[in-house]
Amino acid sequence: MAESLRQRLKTRLALSGPMTVADYMSEALANPRHGYYRHRDPLGTQGDFITAPEISQVFGELIGAWLAERWQALGSPEKVLLVELGPGRGTLMADALRATRSIAGFHAAIDLHLVEINETLKQMQREAIGKYVAPHWHDGFASLPEDAPLLLVANEFFDALPIRQLQRTTQDWRERLVSLQGETLRFALAPGPSPLSALLSLTLQANAGAIAEISLPARALARDIGERIARRRGAALIVDYGYASPRLGDSLQAVAQHKVADPLAAPGEADLSAHVDFAALAQSAQSARAMSYGPTTQGEFLQALGIHQRLAALTQRADATQAAVLEGGVQRLIAPRQMGTLFKVLALTDLQSPAPAGFAAIEE
Ligand code: SAH
């Protein structure tokens, strides 16, 4: 499989010249036949990487409580679209639904929609989630129904959306491209200045050689979510690794079997991702008249939602070994040197809803 996607890309580069980093990412991740996310299960210790819901059940449980609170803040409507972008193995949603079973009327109101392109994972999602609520699947945000308020959650989804990269030269910003040099894929710079530089934050002070990143699909999606929430009411919670204010740096990263790899070496065989520009997401949603909160750090968010109390309740019923596993998992989620600081949480709501839980410290 790897060879054939590499081969395909080499042929395309030879025929039509260099491609943007974004085009390369979309091919490597989502090419219908060979894309990394199309068929395999990338998660878990046997896979390439591990995510918060796979580390601890508490993650999904607290997000479930957050979503249920948002439903109540909407006045407990009879119908609500519950949407998850990129649900992986369905663990977060299963934990969220299990934790909210006893909230009167909530499950009955849920119309559950999952955005997923991976057939293997869809099957796992069906098994994990189907016993609580029957899901519907979509390839993207655009095909979701619009007949009710929206509650949306996305964990480690936005980092997979393609980025463009610009590099500062002594004269101007040039787009960084993927090109074919001999038999090898390599980065190169476009010969002229890039008009995309108009989208860069004015606060960025760049020396020659600096790299800036922009994800147009991430901005468009945040805008669509914001627009939907403004029009139909609702809330969204976006969790990912990334940065709170604009910054420079090359964050394109390939990971295979829990190790960092060369992003150009084996397209389709390694996960490719980039850090999420949360300021750009917040701004895009605000431009569509949604309200944004945060980003705050994952550690602060989970502690504000009561992760320590939840852990204490669980360990009371557990034996010593189980308790150690539960405590270890929670530490990994919140410790600053682990996922607590690098991972950020952004919430979007409509303008009428009260502030959501977890963002109290930074409310204006
Ligand atoms: N949220 C899960 C999985 C994160 S991995 C967790 O936290 O464990 C990224 C998820 O997004 C996978 O389910 C992957 O198949 C899905 N995905 C990646 N790119 C996608 C795209 N362009 N459209 C829809 N789903 C996508």
Short mmCIF file of C-alpha atoms and ligand atoms in Angstrom, two decimals:
data_model
loop_
_atom_site.label_atom_id
_atom_site.label_comp_id
_atom_site.label_asym_id
_atom_site.label_seq_id
_atom_site.Cartn_x
_atom_site.Cartn_y
_atom_site.Cartn_z
CA MET A 1 0.00 0.00 0.00
CA ALA A 2 2.75 2.45 1.00
CA GLU A 3 4.62 1.91 -2.20
CA SER A 4 1.56 2.48 -4.31
CA LEU A 5 0.64 5.82 -2.69
CA ARG A 6 4.29 6.95 -2.82
CA GLN A 7 4.38 5.84 -6.44
CA ARG A 8 1.14 7.66 -7.22
CA LEU A 9 2.41 10.86 -5.61
CA LYS A 10 5.74 10.60 -7.46
CA THR A 11 3.93 10.26 -10.78
CA ARG A 12 1.69 13.21 -9.96
CA LEU A 13 4.66 15.37 -8.91
CA ALA A 14 6.59 14.41 -12.04
CA LEU A 15 3.60 15.27 -14.26
CA SER A 16 2.23 18.39 -12.65
CA GLY A 17 4.98 19.78 -10.44
CA PRO A 18 5.19 20.45 -6.70
CA MET A 19 2.08 20.30 -4.50
CA THR A 20 1.16 22.23 -1.35
CA VAL A 21 1.73 20.63 2.05
CA ALA A 22 -2.07 20.63 2.41
CA ASP A 23 -2.56 18.60 -0.78
CA TYR A 24 0.14 16.21 0.38
CA MET A 25 -1.55 15.82 3.78
CA SER A 26 -4.97 15.16 2.23
CA GLU A 27 -3.53 12.50 -0.06
CA ALA A 28 -1.54 10.84 2.72
CA LEU A 29 -4.45 10.85 5.19
CA ALA A 30 -7.61 10.66 3.16
CA ASN A 31 -6.84 9.26 -0.30
CA PRO A 32 -9.87 6.98 -0.80
CA ARG A 33 -7.75 3.89 -1.51
CA HIS A 34 -4.47 4.41 0.33
CA GLY A 35 -5.04 7.21 2.84
CA TYR A 36 -3.85 6.56 6.38
CA TYR A 37 -7.27 7.21 7.91
CA ARG A 38 -9.27 5.17 5.42
CA HIS A 39 -9.02 1.62 6.71
CA ARG A 40 -6.80 0.89 9.66
CA ASP A 41 -7.36 1.37 13.38
CA PRO A 42 -4.51 3.74 14.27
CA LEU A 43 -5.24 3.81 18.00
CA GLY A 44 -4.03 1.99 21.08
CA THR A 45 -0.77 0.43 22.20
CA GLN A 46 -0.70 -1.84 19.14
CA GLY A 47 -1.42 1.08 16.81
CA ASP A 48 0.40 4.32 16.12
CA PHE A 49 -0.83 6.63 18.86
CA ILE A 50 -3.10 6.79 21.91
CA THR A 51 -5.70 9.43 22.77
CA ALA A 52 -7.31 10.77 25.95
CA PRO A 53 -10.51 8.65 25.83
CA GLU A 54 -8.36 5.53 25.33
CA ILE A 55 -6.25 6.49 28.36
CA SER A 56 -9.09 7.06 30.82
CA GLN A 57 -12.87 6.55 30.91
CA VAL A 58 -13.07 9.72 33.02
CA PHE A 59 -12.36 11.86 29.95
CA GLY A 60 -15.53 10.81 28.10
CA GLU A 61 -17.58 10.78 31.29
CA LEU A 62 -16.77 14.41 32.09
CA ILE A 63 -17.39 15.48 28.49
CA GLY A 64 -20.74 13.65 28.66
CA ALA A 65 -21.64 15.70 31.75
CA TRP A 66 -20.52 18.89 29.93
CA LEU A 67 -22.74 18.07 26.94
CA ALA A 68 -25.74 17.21 29.12
CA GLU A 69 -25.33 20.52 30.97
CA ARG A 70 -25.32 22.35 27.60
CA TRP A 71 -28.53 20.53 26.65
CA GLN A 72 -30.11 21.74 29.88
CA ALA A 73 -28.77 25.25 29.25
CA LEU A 74 -30.72 25.17 25.97
CA GLY A 75 -33.88 24.46 27.97
CA SER A 76 -33.73 20.63 27.55
CA PRO A 77 -35.13 20.64 23.98
CA GLU A 78 -37.05 17.56 22.83
CA LYS A 79 -34.54 17.01 20.06
CA VAL A 80 -30.84 17.78 19.85
CA LEU A 81 -28.24 16.79 17.25
CA LEU A 82 -25.33 15.20 19.08
CA VAL A 83 -22.38 15.18 16.70
CA GLU A 84 -18.87 13.82 17.10
CA LEU A 85 -16.16 14.55 14.55
CA GLY A 86 -13.68 11.66 14.17
CA PRO A 87 -14.94 9.39 16.99
CA GLY A 88 -12.06 6.88 16.69
CA ARG A 89 -13.08 3.68 18.46
CA GLY A 90 -16.22 5.34 19.82
CA THR A 91 -14.82 5.27 23.34
CA LEU A 92 -15.40 8.94 24.20
CA MET A 93 -19.03 8.83 23.03
CA ALA A 94 -19.72 5.48 24.76
CA ASP A 95 -18.31 6.81 28.05
CA ALA A 96 -20.25 10.07 27.62
CA LEU A 97 -23.51 8.23 26.98
CA ARG A 98 -23.03 5.72 29.80
CA ALA A 99 -22.34 8.57 32.23
CA THR A 100 -25.48 10.47 31.24
CA ARG A 101 -28.01 7.61 31.16
CA SER A 102 -29.77 8.80 34.29
CA ILE A 103 -30.30 12.40 33.14
CA ALA A 104 -34.05 12.53 32.54
CA GLY A 105 -34.97 13.03 28.89
CA PHE A 106 -31.42 13.50 27.59
CA HIS A 107 -30.95 10.24 25.69
CA ALA A 108 -34.48 10.37 24.32
CA ALA A 109 -33.70 13.81 22.85
CA ILE A 110 -30.45 12.73 21.16
CA ASP A 111 -30.22 12.34 17.39
CA LEU A 112 -26.66 10.99 17.10
CA HIS A 113 -24.47 11.74 14.07
CA LEU A 114 -20.84 10.71 13.62
CA VAL A 115 -18.45 12.19 11.05
CA GLU A 116 -16.02 9.45 10.05
CA ILE A 117 -14.24 8.26 6.89
CA ASN A 118 -12.70 5.06 8.26
CA GLU A 119 -14.70 1.84 7.70
CA THR A 120 -12.80 -0.14 10.35
CA LEU A 121 -13.46 2.53 12.95
CA LYS A 122 -17.14 2.89 11.93
CA GLN A 123 -17.61 -0.77 12.78
CA MET A 124 -15.94 -0.26 16.18
CA GLN A 125 -18.10 2.82 16.78
CA ARG A 126 -21.25 0.84 15.98
CA GLU A 127 -20.27 -1.77 18.57
CA ALA A 128 -19.24 0.70 21.28
CA ILE A 129 -22.08 3.21 20.94
CA GLY A 130 -25.03 1.32 19.41
CA LYS A 131 -26.21 -0.06 22.74
CA TYR A 132 -26.93 3.47 24.00
CA VAL A 133 -28.17 5.37 20.95
CA ALA A 134 -28.20 4.36 17.25
CA PRO A 135 -25.78 6.56 15.25
CA HIS A 136 -25.90 7.87 11.68
CA TRP A 137 -22.63 8.37 9.79
CA HIS A 138 -21.45 11.20 7.54
CA ASP A 139 -18.32 11.95 5.50
CA GLY A 140 -18.26 15.57 6.57
CA PHE A 141 -20.05 18.38 8.40
CA ALA A 142 -21.96 19.54 5.32
CA SER A 143 -24.37 16.57 5.19
CA LEU A 144 -25.53 16.80 8.83
CA PRO A 145 -29.22 17.53 9.34
CA GLU A 146 -30.17 21.04 10.48
CA ASP A 147 -33.48 20.50 12.20
CA ALA A 148 -32.42 20.89 15.85
CA PRO A 149 -29.84 22.59 18.08
CA LEU A 150 -26.29 21.23 17.78
CA LEU A 151 -24.08 19.71 20.47
CA LEU A 152 -20.71 18.86 18.93
CA VAL A 153 -17.51 17.33 20.27
CA ALA A 154 -14.19 16.77 18.49
CA ASN A 155 -11.14 15.27 20.18
CA GLU A 156 -7.96 15.08 18.11
CA PHE A 157 -9.86 15.75 14.88
CA PHE A 158 -8.69 19.24 13.88
CA ASP A 159 -5.00 18.24 14.01
CA ALA A 160 -5.63 15.95 11.03
CA LEU A 161 -6.96 18.75 8.83
CA PRO A 162 -4.50 19.87 6.12
CA ILE A 163 -2.26 22.87 6.73
CA ARG A 164 -0.44 25.15 4.30
CA GLN A 165 3.06 26.22 5.29
CA LEU A 166 4.72 29.53 4.46
CA GLN A 167 8.40 30.22 4.91
CA ARG A 168 9.85 33.67 5.41
CA THR A 169 12.73 34.53 3.08
CA THR A 170 14.77 37.72 3.24
CA GLN A 171 12.24 39.28 0.83
CA ASP A 172 8.78 37.81 1.45
CA TRP A 173 6.66 34.79 2.46
CA ARG A 174 6.93 31.80 0.09
CA GLU A 175 4.77 28.70 0.16
CA ARG A 176 6.51 25.52 1.23
CA LEU A 177 5.81 22.74 -1.27
CA VAL A 178 6.39 19.02 -1.61
CA SER A 179 8.43 18.26 -4.70
CA LEU A 180 10.15 15.37 -6.40
CA GLN A 181 13.93 15.51 -6.43
CA GLY A 182 15.31 12.49 -8.24
CA GLU A 183 13.43 9.59 -6.66
CA THR A 184 12.79 11.33 -3.35
CA LEU A 185 9.99 13.53 -1.99
CA ARG A 186 11.45 16.71 -0.55
CA PHE A 187 10.34 20.12 0.66
CA ALA A 188 10.95 23.07 -1.65
CA LEU A 189 9.90 26.73 -1.79
CA ALA A 190 7.62 28.32 -4.38
CA PRO A 191 9.49 30.74 -6.67
CA GLY A 192 7.32 33.77 -5.87
CA PRO A 193 5.58 35.35 -2.85
CA SER A 194 2.40 33.77 -1.47
CA PRO A 195 -0.86 35.73 -1.24
CA LEU A 196 -1.76 33.55 1.76
CA SER A 197 0.60 35.67 3.85
CA ALA A 198 -2.26 38.19 4.03
CA LEU A 199 -3.95 35.74 6.43
CA LEU A 200 -1.05 35.62 8.86
CA SER A 201 -1.42 37.39 12.16
CA LEU A 202 0.15 40.84 12.10
CA THR A 203 1.68 40.16 15.50
CA LEU A 204 4.04 37.52 14.09
CA GLN A 205 7.62 38.78 13.93
CA ALA A 206 9.46 36.52 11.51
CA ASN A 207 13.14 36.21 10.69
CA ALA A 208 14.31 34.60 7.45
CA GLY A 209 13.75 30.85 7.64
CA ALA A 210 10.72 31.06 9.97
CA ILE A 211 7.71 28.90 9.11
CA ALA A 212 4.06 29.88 9.60
CA GLU A 213 1.09 27.54 9.26
CA ILE A 214 -2.50 28.08 8.15
CA SER A 215 -5.26 25.48 7.95
CA LEU A 216 -7.97 26.71 5.60
CA PRO A 217 -10.19 23.60 6.12
CA ALA A 218 -9.95 24.03 9.92
CA ARG A 219 -10.99 27.68 9.65
CA ALA A 220 -13.83 26.84 7.28
CA LEU A 221 -15.09 24.07 9.56
CA ALA A 222 -14.95 26.29 12.67
CA ARG A 223 -16.89 28.90 10.73
CA ASP A 224 -19.52 26.33 9.66
CA ILE A 225 -19.90 25.08 13.23
CA GLY A 226 -20.15 28.65 14.53
CA GLU A 227 -22.69 29.54 11.87
CA ARG A 228 -24.82 26.50 12.68
CA ILE A 229 -24.71 27.21 16.41
CA ALA A 230 -25.59 30.87 15.87
CA ARG A 231 -28.54 29.91 13.67
CA ARG A 232 -29.91 26.81 15.42
CA ARG A 233 -28.39 27.31 18.91
CA GLY A 234 -26.10 24.82 20.65
CA ALA A 235 -22.50 24.32 21.70
CA ALA A 236 -19.26 22.74 20.56
CA LEU A 237 -16.20 21.47 22.41
CA ILE A 238 -12.93 21.21 20.51
CA VAL A 239 -10.01 19.44 22.20
CA ASP A 240 -6.61 19.05 20.57
CA TYR A 241 -2.91 19.76 20.84
CA GLY A 242 -2.08 23.23 19.70
CA TYR A 243 -1.43 26.83 20.63
CA ALA A 244 -3.63 29.54 22.08
CA SER A 245 -2.17 32.55 20.28
CA PRO A 246 -0.52 32.91 16.87
CA ARG A 247 3.02 31.61 16.67
CA LEU A 248 5.66 30.50 14.22
CA GLY A 249 7.14 27.04 13.77
CA ASP A 250 6.92 23.87 11.73
CA SER A 251 4.53 21.54 13.58
CA LEU A 252 3.91 19.06 10.76
CA GLN A 253 4.54 15.72 12.38
CA ALA A 254 4.44 12.08 11.36
CA VAL A 255 3.95 9.35 13.94
CA ALA A 256 4.09 5.61 13.37
CA GLN A 257 4.10 3.00 16.13
CA HIS A 258 4.35 5.70 18.82
CA LYS A 259 7.53 7.14 17.28
CA VAL A 260 8.15 10.35 15.37
CA ALA A 261 8.80 9.64 11.67
CA ASP A 262 9.79 11.60 8.55
CA PRO A 263 6.53 13.13 7.18
CA LEU A 264 7.59 12.53 3.56
CA ALA A 265 9.01 9.02 3.95
CA ALA A 266 5.94 6.80 3.83
CA PRO A 267 2.72 8.61 2.86
CA GLY A 268 -0.33 6.66 3.97
CA GLU A 269 1.64 4.58 6.48
CA ALA A 270 2.15 7.15 9.24
CA ASP A 271 -0.28 9.52 10.94
CA LEU A 272 0.32 13.09 9.82
CA SER A 273 -0.84 16.00 11.93
CA ALA A 274 -0.17 19.60 12.81
CA HIS A 275 -0.73 21.68 15.90
CA VAL A 276 -4.09 23.43 16.00
CA ASP A 277 -4.24 27.25 15.82
CA PHE A 278 -6.98 27.84 18.41
CA ALA A 279 -7.03 31.60 17.95
CA ALA A 280 -7.87 31.08 14.27
CA LEU A 281 -10.69 28.64 15.16
CA ALA A 282 -12.13 31.03 17.75
CA GLN A 283 -11.97 33.94 15.32
CA SER A 284 -13.60 31.94 12.52
CA ALA A 285 -16.48 30.91 14.78
CA GLN A 286 -16.89 34.46 16.08
CA SER A 287 -17.03 35.79 12.53
CA ALA A 288 -20.14 33.59 12.14
CA ARG A 289 -21.67 35.18 15.30
CA ALA A 290 -20.92 32.37 17.74
CA MET A 291 -19.47 32.96 21.19
CA SER A 292 -16.11 31.39 22.04
CA TYR A 293 -14.60 30.45 25.40
CA GLY A 294 -10.94 29.65 25.92
CA PRO A 295 -8.88 27.96 24.85
CA THR A 296 -8.01 26.74 28.29
CA THR A 297 -5.63 23.85 28.95
CA GLN A 298 -6.94 20.31 29.13
CA GLY A 299 -5.56 20.04 32.68
CA GLU A 300 -7.44 23.11 33.89
CA PHE A 301 -10.60 22.17 32.04
CA LEU A 302 -10.80 18.64 33.44
CA GLN A 303 -10.02 19.84 36.95
CA ALA A 304 -12.71 22.51 36.72
CA LEU A 305 -15.15 19.76 35.68
CA GLY A 306 -14.26 17.76 38.80
CA ILE A 307 -11.83 15.11 37.58
CA HIS A 308 -10.40 14.60 41.07
CA GLN A 309 -13.84 14.03 42.58
CA ARG A 310 -14.77 11.61 39.80
CA LEU A 311 -11.49 9.73 40.30
CA ALA A 312 -12.10 9.49 44.05
CA ALA A 313 -15.58 8.04 43.45
CA LEU A 314 -14.19 5.43 41.05
CA THR A 315 -11.20 4.39 43.18
CA GLN A 316 -13.47 3.84 46.18
CA ARG A 317 -15.09 0.97 44.31
CA ALA A 318 -11.81 -0.34 42.83
CA ASP A 319 -9.13 -2.71 44.14
CA ALA A 320 -5.55 -1.45 44.57
CA THR A 321 -4.40 -2.42 41.07
CA GLN A 322 -7.43 -0.86 39.37
CA ALA A 323 -7.06 2.25 41.51
CA ALA A 324 -3.43 2.66 40.42
CA VAL A 325 -4.43 2.36 36.75
CA LEU A 326 -7.24 4.93 37.19
CA GLU A 327 -4.90 7.35 38.99
CA GLY A 328 -2.17 6.89 36.38
CA GLY A 329 -4.64 7.62 33.57
CA VAL A 330 -5.93 10.80 35.19
CA GLN A 331 -2.37 12.02 35.82
CA ARG A 332 -1.54 11.51 32.16
CA LEU A 333 -4.53 13.62 31.12
CA ILE A 334 -3.85 16.54 33.44
CA ALA A 335 -0.12 16.61 34.28
CA PRO A 336 1.55 19.63 32.63
CA ARG A 337 4.43 17.51 31.33
CA GLN A 338 2.06 14.99 29.79
CA MET A 339 -1.22 16.04 28.11
CA GLY A 340 -2.34 18.69 30.59
CA THR A 341 -0.80 21.78 28.99
CA LEU A 342 -0.11 20.94 25.35
CA PHE A 343 -3.76 19.95 24.86
CA LYS A 344 -6.23 22.83 24.79
CA VAL A 345 -10.01 23.06 24.98
CA LEU A 346 -12.11 25.59 23.08
CA ALA A 347 -15.87 25.92 23.58
CA LEU A 348 -18.34 27.59 21.22
CA THR A 349 -21.88 28.51 22.15
CA ASP A 350 -24.69 30.66 20.83
CA LEU A 351 -24.92 34.21 22.14
CA GLN A 352 -27.98 33.47 24.32
CA SER A 353 -26.57 30.54 26.32
CA PRO A 354 -24.88 31.09 29.68
CA ALA A 355 -21.12 30.40 29.97
CA PRO A 356 -20.28 26.70 29.84
CA ALA A 357 -18.61 24.73 32.65
CA GLY A 358 -14.83 24.55 32.70
CA PHE A 359 -14.02 28.09 31.59
CA ALA A 360 -14.88 30.05 34.73
CA ALA A 361 -11.38 31.39 35.37
CA ILE A 362 -11.09 33.07 32.00
CA GLU A 363 -14.58 34.45 31.54
CA GLU A 364 -14.61 38.13 30.69
N1 SAH B 1 -11.52 11.18 18.64
C1 SAH B 1 -10.89 9.89 18.68
C2 SAH B 1 -10.01 9.57 17.45
C3 SAH B 1 -8.95 10.57 17.10
S1 SAH B 1 -8.05 10.08 15.64
C4 SAH B 1 -10.09 9.73 19.96
O1 SAH B 1 -9.92 10.73 20.63
O2 SAH B 1 -9.67 8.62 20.26
C5 SAH B 1 -8.85 11.01 14.36
C6 SAH B 1 -10.23 10.53 13.99
O3 SAH B 1 -10.72 11.36 12.93
C7 SAH B 1 -10.31 9.10 13.46
O4 SAH B 1 -11.54 8.56 13.84
C8 SAH B 1 -10.22 9.31 11.96
O5 SAH B 1 -10.65 8.22 11.21
C9 SAH B 1 -11.07 10.55 11.78
N2 SAH B 1 -10.76 11.37 10.62
C10 SAH B 1 -9.55 11.82 10.24
N3 SAH B 1 -9.65 12.61 9.15
C11 SAH B 1 -10.96 12.69 8.86
C12 SAH B 1 -11.72 13.38 7.86
N4 SAH B 1 -11.14 14.13 6.95
N5 SAH B 1 -13.05 13.24 7.87
C13 SAH B 1 -13.66 12.46 8.81
N6 SAH B 1 -13.02 11.79 9.78
C14 SAH B 1 -11.68 11.89 9.80
#
